[in-house]
């Protein structure tokens, strides 16, 4: 039978949409109807398992799945022996300590001898140990934010993204202890045939990711400014320059990184560029 790899992705939740979107952007087709727990791609040797995110590190470590997409928070908490192949740049969040809004916060020693409720006992325990703080960690699996108001704990440690859930529950964030994003993980012992499929998938994911952080830029430039403009835009190799119908002008095309994008645009305008068009890139293969 032809080799196929299995990837575990979250069934539904804050990881699943972006995980599936990334796979689709890699040109991989599959059907995921509601309630389906397994699905095979029609155009790539990959099979999907739709699971709770808590189970993904374990399934990958045991080899039930070859690959998985999971948050670093869940990965580190579960402490399974898997390889991290790639950070994926989505589902970004942080784990933070929070206490009731009205409490004074003198620093981490606040937590000395206190009760802290969390769904992340390992990450929190390691953090407190590294800081020399001894606290009682109460593991609860959900609705951690209500623990202080019902007298279960004096503080909590939970996932924060905007902080609005904390605020709604009368809490304030006092320490960030862990930063997380989605990662692609792999089992340690893939055979050569599986590894080569994983390489193909990684190649596609890298192309999608590079495309996302780059923009294709076109602009009109007076010929006498071309040299100056070229120095400002480090293109993939060198920019493309095409003459315009209007005498003395050219169209310059290049690829810019999104991070430094605005800075470059200002410099280009100052150097005489006009009619600047910025176009998204779907995929970029170098
Ligand atoms: P499951 O039912 O699969 O166990 P869950 O309830 O444990 O799901 P979700 O709330 O769907 O988990 O979050 C999944 C992951 O998404 C988290 O472990 C974290 O890595 C990330 N995440 C959580 N909250 C946010 C957020 N507000 N913004 C971005 N990413 C988040
Ligand atoms: Mg979960």
Short mmCIF file of C-alpha atoms and ligand atoms in Angstrom, two decimals:
data_model
loop_
_atom_site.label_atom_id
_atom_site.label_comp_id
_atom_site.label_asym_id
_atom_site.label_seq_id
_atom_site.Cartn_x
_atom_site.Cartn_y
_atom_site.Cartn_z
CA UNK A 1 0.00 0.00 0.00
CA UNK A 2 1.19 3.45 -0.75
CA UNK A 3 2.52 5.37 2.22
CA UNK A 4 0.28 7.95 3.83
CA UNK A 5 0.79 10.23 6.83
CA UNK A 6 -1.69 11.02 9.54
CA UNK A 7 -2.06 14.47 11.04
CA UNK A 8 -4.00 15.26 14.21
CA UNK A 9 -5.79 18.62 14.22
CA UNK A 10 -8.21 20.15 16.70
CA UNK A 11 -11.80 19.15 16.00
CA UNK A 12 -13.29 22.51 16.89
CA UNK A 13 -12.01 25.46 18.85
CA UNK A 14 -9.47 28.22 18.63
CA UNK A 15 -6.92 26.21 16.71
CA UNK A 16 -9.05 24.37 14.22
CA UNK A 17 -10.05 27.03 11.68
CA UNK A 18 -6.52 28.34 11.18
CA UNK A 19 -5.07 24.81 11.10
CA UNK A 20 -7.45 23.74 8.37
CA UNK A 21 -7.03 27.03 6.48
CA UNK A 22 -3.24 26.50 6.41
CA UNK A 23 -3.67 22.97 5.06
CA UNK A 24 -6.07 24.22 2.38
CA UNK A 25 -3.63 26.97 1.40
CA UNK A 26 -1.10 24.21 0.85
CA UNK A 27 -3.40 22.96 -1.91
CA UNK A 28 -4.48 19.89 0.08
CA UNK A 29 -8.11 18.95 -0.43
CA UNK A 30 -10.22 17.05 2.05
CA UNK A 31 -13.74 16.81 3.36
CA UNK A 32 -14.51 17.75 6.94
CA UNK A 33 -18.21 17.52 7.47
CA UNK A 34 -19.65 18.05 10.92
CA UNK A 35 -19.02 15.25 13.33
CA UNK A 36 -16.50 13.53 11.09
CA UNK A 37 -13.50 12.32 13.12
CA UNK A 38 -11.36 11.07 10.27
CA UNK A 39 -10.90 12.16 6.69
CA UNK A 40 -8.47 11.40 3.86
CA UNK A 41 -7.22 13.96 1.37
CA UNK A 42 -8.17 13.40 -2.23
CA UNK A 43 -4.97 14.89 -3.67
CA UNK A 44 -2.16 14.42 -1.08
CA UNK A 45 -1.13 11.31 0.89
CA UNK A 46 -2.46 12.57 4.20
CA UNK A 47 -5.22 11.52 6.55
CA UNK A 48 -6.75 13.79 9.19
CA UNK A 49 -7.75 12.91 12.73
CA UNK A 50 -10.01 15.50 14.36
CA UNK A 51 -9.39 15.48 18.11
CA UNK A 52 -9.50 17.55 21.29
CA UNK A 53 -6.30 19.56 21.47
CA UNK A 54 -5.42 17.99 24.86
CA UNK A 55 -5.01 14.61 23.16
CA UNK A 56 -2.85 15.72 20.25
CA UNK A 57 0.64 15.63 21.88
CA UNK A 58 0.00 12.15 23.28
CA UNK A 59 -1.31 10.72 20.01
CA UNK A 60 1.73 12.06 18.15
CA UNK A 61 4.16 10.77 20.80
CA UNK A 62 2.55 7.31 20.63
CA UNK A 63 2.60 7.25 16.84
CA UNK A 64 -1.17 7.07 16.47
CA UNK A 65 -0.68 10.25 14.44
CA UNK A 66 2.57 11.14 12.64
CA UNK A 67 2.01 14.89 12.83
CA UNK A 68 -0.10 17.26 14.88
CA UNK A 69 -0.98 20.92 15.10
CA UNK A 70 -1.25 22.12 18.68
CA UNK A 71 -0.61 25.17 20.89
CA UNK A 72 2.79 25.34 22.62
CA UNK A 73 0.93 25.74 25.91
CA UNK A 74 -0.72 22.34 25.50
CA UNK A 75 2.49 20.80 24.16
CA UNK A 76 4.67 21.92 27.05
CA UNK A 77 2.00 21.12 29.62
CA UNK A 78 1.57 17.55 28.36
CA UNK A 79 5.36 17.12 28.29
CA UNK A 80 5.38 14.39 25.63
CA UNK A 81 8.42 13.39 23.66
CA UNK A 82 7.75 14.79 20.17
CA UNK A 83 9.64 16.93 17.66
CA UNK A 84 8.59 20.52 16.99
CA UNK A 85 8.97 21.03 13.25
CA UNK A 86 7.67 24.55 12.81
CA UNK A 87 6.05 27.50 14.51
CA UNK A 88 2.89 28.36 12.62
CA UNK A 89 2.25 31.96 13.63
CA UNK A 90 -1.42 31.63 14.62
CA UNK A 91 -3.38 31.00 17.86
CA UNK A 92 -1.03 33.35 19.64
CA UNK A 93 -1.76 33.79 23.32
CA UNK A 94 -0.02 33.94 26.70
CA UNK A 95 -0.36 32.24 30.04
CA UNK A 96 -0.54 34.76 32.83
CA UNK A 97 -1.03 35.00 36.54
CA UNK A 98 -3.97 37.16 37.60
CA UNK A 99 -5.37 38.31 40.93
CA UNK A 100 -8.50 40.20 42.06
CA UNK A 101 -8.50 43.79 40.74
CA UNK A 102 -8.59 45.43 44.16
CA UNK A 103 -5.57 43.56 45.58
CA UNK A 104 -2.20 45.22 45.93
CA UNK A 105 0.47 43.41 44.00
CA UNK A 106 3.94 43.75 45.50
CA UNK A 107 5.57 41.31 43.05
CA UNK A 108 5.77 37.55 42.67
CA UNK A 109 6.16 37.04 46.43
CA UNK A 110 2.44 37.80 46.54
CA UNK A 111 1.92 34.16 45.56
CA UNK A 112 4.13 32.73 48.33
CA UNK A 113 1.95 30.23 50.22
CA UNK A 114 -1.19 31.15 48.24
CA UNK A 115 -3.66 28.96 46.33
CA UNK A 116 -3.56 29.31 42.55
CA UNK A 117 -6.13 27.74 40.24
CA UNK A 118 -5.03 26.71 36.75
CA UNK A 119 -5.42 24.20 33.95
CA UNK A 120 -1.63 24.32 33.47
CA UNK A 121 -0.13 22.83 36.65
CA UNK A 122 3.13 21.78 35.01
CA UNK A 123 3.95 25.08 33.30
CA UNK A 124 2.93 27.03 36.40
CA UNK A 125 4.75 24.67 38.79
CA UNK A 126 7.99 24.89 36.77
CA UNK A 127 7.72 28.66 36.62
CA UNK A 128 7.14 29.10 40.36
CA UNK A 129 9.94 26.67 41.22
CA UNK A 130 12.34 28.60 38.98
CA UNK A 131 11.42 31.79 40.85
CA UNK A 132 11.66 30.22 44.30
CA UNK A 133 7.96 30.58 45.07
CA UNK A 134 6.05 27.85 46.91
CA UNK A 135 2.30 27.94 46.25
CA UNK A 136 -0.56 25.46 46.22
CA UNK A 137 -1.63 24.71 42.69
CA UNK A 138 -5.26 23.67 42.21
CA UNK A 139 -5.80 22.02 38.89
CA UNK A 140 -9.20 22.74 37.37
CA UNK A 141 -10.09 22.05 33.77
CA UNK A 142 -12.18 25.08 32.86
CA UNK A 143 -13.74 28.38 33.99
CA UNK A 144 -10.59 29.10 35.94
CA UNK A 145 -11.43 32.82 36.14
CA UNK A 146 -14.23 32.31 38.64
CA UNK A 147 -12.00 30.55 41.19
CA UNK A 148 -11.08 33.70 43.20
CA UNK A 149 -14.66 34.99 43.42
CA UNK A 150 -15.93 31.67 44.80
CA UNK A 151 -13.12 31.44 47.33
CA UNK A 152 -11.31 28.55 45.68
CA UNK A 153 -8.04 30.39 45.12
CA UNK A 154 -6.34 33.74 45.66
CA UNK A 155 -5.00 33.88 42.14
CA UNK A 156 -5.27 32.13 38.81
CA UNK A 157 -3.01 31.22 35.94
CA UNK A 158 -4.75 31.02 32.58
CA UNK A 159 -4.65 31.84 28.88
CA UNK A 160 -5.01 35.51 28.07
CA UNK A 161 -5.28 37.10 24.66
CA UNK A 162 -7.06 40.44 25.00
CA UNK A 163 -7.58 40.38 28.76
CA UNK A 164 -11.33 41.01 28.49
CA UNK A 165 -12.31 37.73 30.17
CA UNK A 166 -10.12 38.62 33.14
CA UNK A 167 -11.67 42.05 33.37
CA UNK A 168 -15.20 40.68 33.22
CA UNK A 169 -14.35 38.49 36.19
CA UNK A 170 -12.85 41.31 38.27
CA UNK A 171 -9.26 40.17 37.80
CA UNK A 172 -6.04 41.88 36.72
CA UNK A 173 -3.08 40.33 34.95
CA UNK A 174 0.08 40.62 37.03
CA UNK A 175 2.69 38.33 35.43
CA UNK A 176 3.08 36.79 31.99
CA UNK A 177 4.65 33.38 32.44
CA UNK A 178 4.54 31.73 29.00
CA UNK A 179 4.04 32.78 25.37
CA UNK A 180 2.37 30.39 22.97
CA UNK A 181 1.50 29.92 19.34
CA UNK A 182 0.42 26.95 17.23
CA UNK A 183 3.21 24.56 16.21
CA UNK A 184 3.52 21.60 13.88
CA UNK A 185 4.79 18.58 15.81
CA UNK A 186 5.97 15.19 14.63
CA UNK A 187 6.55 11.73 15.98
CA UNK A 188 10.24 10.92 16.55
CA UNK A 189 10.44 7.74 14.52
CA UNK A 190 8.97 8.34 11.09
CA UNK A 191 10.18 6.01 8.33
CA UNK A 192 11.87 7.45 5.24
CA UNK A 193 8.72 7.32 3.11
CA UNK A 194 6.76 9.28 5.72
CA UNK A 195 9.61 11.75 6.20
CA UNK A 196 9.61 12.52 2.51
CA UNK A 197 5.86 13.26 2.61
CA UNK A 198 6.43 15.49 5.66
CA UNK A 199 9.16 17.35 3.73
CA UNK A 200 6.72 18.01 0.89
CA UNK A 201 4.17 19.35 3.34
CA UNK A 202 6.77 21.55 5.05
CA UNK A 203 7.90 22.90 1.69
CA UNK A 204 4.33 23.97 0.94
CA UNK A 205 3.78 25.43 4.42
CA UNK A 206 6.98 27.47 4.11
CA UNK A 207 5.89 28.81 0.73
CA UNK A 208 2.50 29.84 2.15
CA UNK A 209 4.13 31.46 5.18
CA UNK A 210 6.71 33.38 3.16
CA UNK A 211 3.95 34.61 0.86
CA UNK A 212 2.01 35.91 3.85
CA UNK A 213 4.86 38.04 5.15
CA UNK A 214 5.72 39.44 1.72
CA UNK A 215 3.98 41.89 -0.59
CA UNK A 216 4.43 42.40 -4.31
CA UNK A 217 4.92 46.10 -4.91
CA UNK A 218 4.62 47.98 -8.23
CA UNK A 219 5.37 51.67 -8.65
CA UNK A 220 5.99 54.31 -11.30
CA UNK A 221 9.38 55.94 -11.09
CA UNK A 222 11.02 58.78 -13.06
CA UNK A 223 14.02 57.24 -14.83
CA UNK A 224 16.52 59.49 -13.08
CA UNK A 225 15.33 58.13 -9.69
CA UNK A 226 15.63 54.43 -10.61
CA UNK A 227 19.12 53.93 -9.15
CA UNK A 228 18.13 55.46 -5.85
CA UNK A 229 14.89 53.45 -5.71
CA UNK A 230 16.66 50.16 -6.47
CA UNK A 231 18.94 50.71 -3.50
CA UNK A 232 15.88 51.09 -1.27
CA UNK A 233 14.19 47.85 -2.31
CA UNK A 234 16.03 44.62 -1.72
CA UNK A 235 13.93 42.40 -4.01
CA UNK A 236 14.03 38.62 -4.28
CA UNK A 237 16.93 38.93 -6.67
CA UNK A 238 16.73 42.33 -8.30
CA UNK A 239 13.68 44.41 -9.13
CA UNK A 240 11.97 44.20 -12.52
CA UNK A 241 12.04 47.47 -14.48
CA UNK A 242 9.69 48.04 -17.43
CA UNK A 243 9.46 51.24 -19.50
CA UNK A 244 6.14 53.10 -19.32
CA UNK A 245 4.44 54.51 -22.43
CA UNK A 246 5.12 57.95 -20.97
CA UNK A 247 8.66 59.02 -21.90
CA UNK A 248 11.12 59.20 -19.00
CA UNK A 249 9.17 56.92 -16.64
CA UNK A 250 9.44 53.26 -15.68
CA UNK A 251 7.45 50.73 -13.72
CA UNK A 252 9.48 49.06 -10.97
CA UNK A 253 8.29 45.76 -9.44
CA UNK A 254 9.65 44.05 -6.36
CA UNK A 255 8.85 42.05 -3.23
CA UNK A 256 8.90 43.68 0.19
CA UNK A 257 8.71 42.18 3.64
CA UNK A 258 5.56 43.18 5.49
CA UNK A 259 7.50 44.01 8.67
CA UNK A 260 9.52 46.80 7.07
CA UNK A 261 6.86 47.67 4.56
CA UNK A 262 5.68 51.12 5.71
CA UNK A 263 9.18 52.31 6.32
CA UNK A 264 10.10 51.41 2.73
CA UNK A 265 6.97 52.96 1.24
CA UNK A 266 7.78 56.31 2.86
CA UNK A 267 11.34 56.19 1.57
CA UNK A 268 10.17 55.27 -1.92
CA UNK A 269 7.72 58.17 -2.05
CA UNK A 270 10.37 60.55 -0.86
CA UNK A 271 12.64 59.28 -3.64
CA UNK A 272 10.03 60.07 -6.33
CA UNK A 273 7.98 56.87 -6.68
CA UNK A 274 4.30 57.37 -7.59
CA UNK A 275 1.24 55.20 -8.09
CA UNK A 276 2.49 52.56 -5.67
CA UNK A 277 0.44 49.33 -5.78
CA UNK A 278 0.76 46.70 -3.08
CA UNK A 279 -0.48 43.22 -3.96
CA UNK A 280 -0.78 40.17 -1.67
CA UNK A 281 1.29 37.12 -2.56
CA UNK A 282 -0.42 33.77 -2.24
CA UNK A 283 2.69 31.59 -2.23
CA UNK A 284 6.38 32.25 -2.54
CA UNK A 285 8.82 29.58 -3.64
CA UNK A 286 12.47 30.53 -3.43
P1 LIG B 1 -10.58 21.29 23.08
O1 LIG B 1 -12.03 21.07 23.11
O2 LIG B 1 -9.97 20.87 21.76
O3 LIG B 1 -9.84 20.71 24.26
P2 LIG B 1 -9.96 23.84 24.34
O4 LIG B 1 -11.21 24.37 24.92
O5 LIG B 1 -8.97 23.17 25.19
O6 LIG B 1 -10.36 22.88 23.11
P3 LIG B 1 -9.53 26.28 22.78
O7 LIG B 1 -10.18 27.31 23.60
O8 LIG B 1 -10.17 25.87 21.50
O9 LIG B 1 -9.15 24.98 23.64
O10 LIG B 1 -8.04 26.76 22.47
C1 LIG B 1 -7.14 25.95 21.78
C2 LIG B 1 -5.77 26.59 21.81
O11 LIG B 1 -5.82 27.83 21.13
C3 LIG B 1 -5.26 26.93 23.20
O12 LIG B 1 -4.64 25.83 23.82
C4 LIG B 1 -4.27 28.02 22.89
O13 LIG B 1 -3.06 27.49 22.37
C5 LIG B 1 -4.96 28.77 21.78
N1 LIG B 1 -5.79 29.87 22.29
C6 LIG B 1 -6.62 29.86 23.34
N2 LIG B 1 -7.23 31.02 23.53
C7 LIG B 1 -6.81 31.81 22.54
C8 LIG B 1 -7.11 33.13 22.16
N3 LIG B 1 -7.97 33.87 22.84
N4 LIG B 1 -6.50 33.61 21.07
C9 LIG B 1 -5.67 32.86 20.37
N5 LIG B 1 -5.33 31.60 20.69
C10 LIG B 1 -5.90 31.07 21.75
MG1 LIG B 2 -8.28 21.40 25.30
#
